[in-house]
C-alpha cells in the first residue's frame, strides 16, 4: 500500500515535472533578463534602445540647437541686408538728390524726393522724435532677446526685417541733424497721394505684416503651432 501511494504521488507527467523547474529569469545574472520563453538577454538591449528612440527624449535637444542657431543666423542675415540696403540708399539720396528736383520714376505716380522726417514712419508724429527713438531702441532689445528662443524660419525673416528697419531709422536718429536722438530720418520714396518713406519703413511694414499672418496661422517663434 505504501509502495502504491509512493508511485501515485510521483510527478510522472510533463506538467507536473515542469512545476519543479525554475521560473523565467529566476536565476538570471545581474545585467541580464529573460523573455517569456526563458531565454536570457542582456538588459538594456535593442528593445530598450528602440524604446528610447521612440520616446525622442534626446533627439529634440541634439537636433534643436543647430536648427535654432541657423534660424538666428537667418534673422541677422536678413537684418544686415535690410540695414545695409537702407543705409546705402540714404547715402546716395543725401549725396545726389537732396537740394535737387525730384526724380520721376513712374510719371507723377512715383517719385524719388529727398525729405528729412523728424517723426515716425511715413511722417507721423514729428513732435515726438525722442519717444520714437526710444521705441526703436526697445524694439531692437526685444528682438535680440526673442532670438534666443527662435526656431521658426518665417519668424526669423519677419524679425530680421523689423530689426534691420529699426536699426536703419535709429541710425538716422542718432547721427543726423539736429542732434543725438533727435535726428531727422531721410525719406525719399514718394508715391502719389501717399506719405514719403524709405526702405527701413518698408522693411518694418513688411515684417509687421508677416508677423500678423504668422499669428493668424498660429505659428509661434519657437516653431510650435497652436489652434485657438
XYZ file of C-alpha atoms in Angstrom:
228
model
C 0.000 0.000 0.000
C 2.788 2.335 0.899
C 4.513 1.438 -2.351
C 1.350 2.274 -4.307
C 0.989 5.665 -2.624
C 4.619 6.409 -3.411
C 4.071 5.605 -7.111
C 0.841 7.663 -7.353
C 2.414 10.715 -5.696
C 5.377 10.790 -8.083
C 5.085 13.586 -10.783
C 5.343 11.480 -13.935
C 3.593 13.996 -16.295
C 5.477 16.800 -18.110
C 3.260 19.444 -16.470
C 3.941 18.142 -13.033
C 7.609 17.881 -13.761
C 7.634 21.435 -15.070
C 6.446 22.732 -11.706
C 9.772 21.928 -10.249
C 11.728 23.949 -12.792
C 12.950 27.459 -12.190
C 10.729 30.321 -13.493
C 11.828 32.533 -16.361
C 14.636 34.753 -15.328
C 14.587 33.452 -11.754
C 18.344 32.926 -11.601
C 19.245 35.476 -14.282
C 22.574 37.063 -13.626
C 22.732 40.846 -12.898
C 22.512 42.782 -16.132
C 20.505 40.007 -17.825
C 16.804 39.433 -18.333
C 14.702 36.529 -19.542
C 11.849 36.549 -22.019
C 8.642 34.522 -21.915
C 10.477 31.506 -23.394
C 13.062 31.598 -20.655
C 15.788 32.869 -22.985
C 18.198 35.240 -21.284
C 19.176 38.518 -22.905
C 21.328 41.420 -21.731
C 19.314 44.193 -20.054
C 19.118 47.488 -21.938
C 19.498 45.742 -25.279
C 17.889 46.563 -28.607
C 14.429 46.723 -27.020
C 15.467 49.460 -24.618
C 17.229 51.322 -27.395
C 14.125 51.193 -29.550
C 12.008 52.448 -26.654
C 14.397 55.306 -26.013
C 14.393 56.194 -29.693
C 10.616 56.139 -29.792
C 10.361 58.492 -26.816
C 12.553 61.033 -28.598
C 13.861 62.442 -25.321
C 17.359 63.243 -26.530
C 16.628 63.883 -30.191
C 14.991 67.359 -29.943
C 17.877 68.671 -27.846
C 20.553 67.378 -30.204
C 18.732 68.431 -33.350
C 17.079 71.563 -31.979
C 20.198 73.501 -31.102
C 21.659 73.571 -34.637
C 18.232 74.474 -36.049
C 17.956 77.308 -33.531
C 21.395 78.600 -34.466
C 20.514 78.526 -38.166
C 17.330 80.489 -37.526
C 19.282 83.120 -35.585
C 21.771 83.315 -38.439
C 18.880 83.883 -40.879
C 17.473 86.622 -38.630
C 20.736 88.553 -38.505
C 21.437 87.959 -42.200
C 18.063 89.450 -43.162
C 18.552 92.303 -40.698
C 22.033 93.054 -42.041
C 20.791 93.034 -45.638
C 17.852 95.340 -44.861
C 20.045 97.678 -42.820
C 22.804 97.855 -45.458
C 20.299 98.463 -48.251
C 18.650 101.269 -46.292
C 21.946 102.871 -45.293
C 23.381 102.813 -48.821
C 20.176 104.196 -50.332
C 20.138 107.087 -47.858
C 23.773 107.911 -48.533
C 23.046 108.084 -52.270
C 19.926 110.197 -51.702
C 21.754 112.690 -49.482
C 24.656 112.955 -51.928
C 22.756 113.023 -55.215
C 19.157 114.001 -54.562
C 18.986 116.354 -51.606
C 18.548 120.001 -52.647
C 17.747 118.817 -56.157
C 14.444 118.467 -58.051
C 12.579 115.158 -57.568
C 13.225 112.335 -59.993
C 10.129 110.921 -61.632
C 10.150 107.115 -61.716
C 6.592 106.404 -62.943
C 5.308 109.812 -64.017
C 3.525 111.567 -61.166
C 2.645 108.258 -59.518
C 6.080 107.542 -58.068
C 8.970 109.922 -57.492
C 12.232 109.996 -55.593
C 12.308 113.119 -53.439
C 14.689 113.727 -50.519
C 12.858 114.782 -47.351
C 14.039 114.960 -43.733
C 11.457 113.453 -41.401
C 11.618 114.078 -37.660
C 8.576 111.885 -36.947
C 7.783 108.214 -37.147
C 7.324 106.116 -40.250
C 5.551 107.911 -43.106
C 5.970 111.297 -41.402
C 3.649 110.818 -38.425
C 4.311 112.456 -35.042
C 7.122 114.885 -35.759
C 6.854 116.317 -32.233
C 7.810 113.001 -30.614
C 11.205 112.290 -32.118
C 12.849 111.267 -28.841
C 9.953 108.948 -27.985
C 10.160 107.232 -31.358
C 13.898 106.841 -30.871
C 13.340 105.112 -27.530
C 10.670 102.872 -29.068
C 13.034 101.840 -31.866
C 15.759 101.026 -29.335
C 13.283 98.989 -27.249
C 12.184 97.036 -30.334
C 15.800 96.123 -31.056
C 16.333 94.890 -27.487
C 13.127 92.807 -27.551
C 14.064 91.180 -30.867
C 17.567 90.379 -29.590
C 16.098 88.681 -26.501
C 13.483 86.827 -28.519
C 16.166 85.464 -30.852
C 17.309 83.017 -28.151
C 14.000 81.125 -28.425
C 13.696 81.319 -32.188
C 13.114 78.034 -34.067
C 10.847 79.230 -36.903
C 12.228 80.311 -40.272
C 9.276 82.618 -41.179
C 9.589 84.306 -37.791
C 13.335 84.701 -38.332
C 12.673 86.517 -41.617
C 9.947 88.700 -40.086
C 12.035 89.686 -37.075
C 15.048 90.262 -39.315
C 13.065 92.761 -41.372
C 11.902 94.533 -38.219
C 15.403 94.603 -36.781
C 17.018 95.902 -39.978
C 14.394 98.618 -40.418
C 14.575 99.718 -36.786
C 18.371 99.893 -36.939
C 18.223 101.904 -40.161
C 15.973 104.617 -38.766
C 17.693 104.555 -35.360
C 20.997 105.309 -37.083
C 19.447 108.465 -38.543
C 18.006 109.440 -35.149
C 21.419 109.215 -33.527
C 23.809 110.567 -36.158
C 21.868 113.075 -38.247
C 20.978 116.697 -37.512
C 19.711 118.388 -35.452
C 21.242 116.229 -32.704
C 21.655 112.886 -30.966
C 18.311 111.064 -30.503
C 16.596 113.946 -32.310
C 17.952 113.389 -35.804
C 15.654 113.546 -38.814
C 15.222 110.386 -40.868
C 15.950 110.562 -44.591
C 12.854 109.664 -46.656
C 12.792 109.608 -50.428
C 10.158 107.229 -51.855
C 7.185 109.452 -52.727
C 4.099 107.731 -54.192
C 1.266 109.941 -55.350
C -1.313 110.726 -52.619
C 0.764 108.940 -50.011
C 3.376 109.803 -47.381
C 7.074 109.806 -48.256
C 9.006 106.874 -46.772
C 12.273 104.951 -47.043
C 13.464 101.349 -47.277
C 13.675 100.994 -43.494
C 9.978 101.880 -43.232
C 9.220 99.321 -45.934
C 11.149 96.603 -44.064
C 9.301 97.400 -40.821
C 5.892 97.287 -42.506
C 6.676 94.016 -44.351
C 7.963 92.427 -41.168
C 4.882 93.555 -39.249
C 2.515 92.176 -41.884
C 4.358 88.851 -41.868
C 4.116 88.646 -38.060
C 0.353 89.266 -38.220
C -0.052 86.494 -40.805
C 2.029 84.069 -38.745
C -0.025 84.884 -35.650
C -3.274 84.214 -37.516
C -1.872 80.852 -38.631
C -0.977 80.009 -35.034
C 2.771 79.702 -35.601
C 4.881 80.782 -32.627
C 8.527 81.942 -32.753
C 9.654 78.700 -31.086
C 8.222 76.698 -34.012
C 5.139 75.350 -32.231
C 1.693 75.623 -33.799
C -1.369 76.299 -31.674
C -5.032 76.420 -32.616
C -7.488 78.647 -30.813
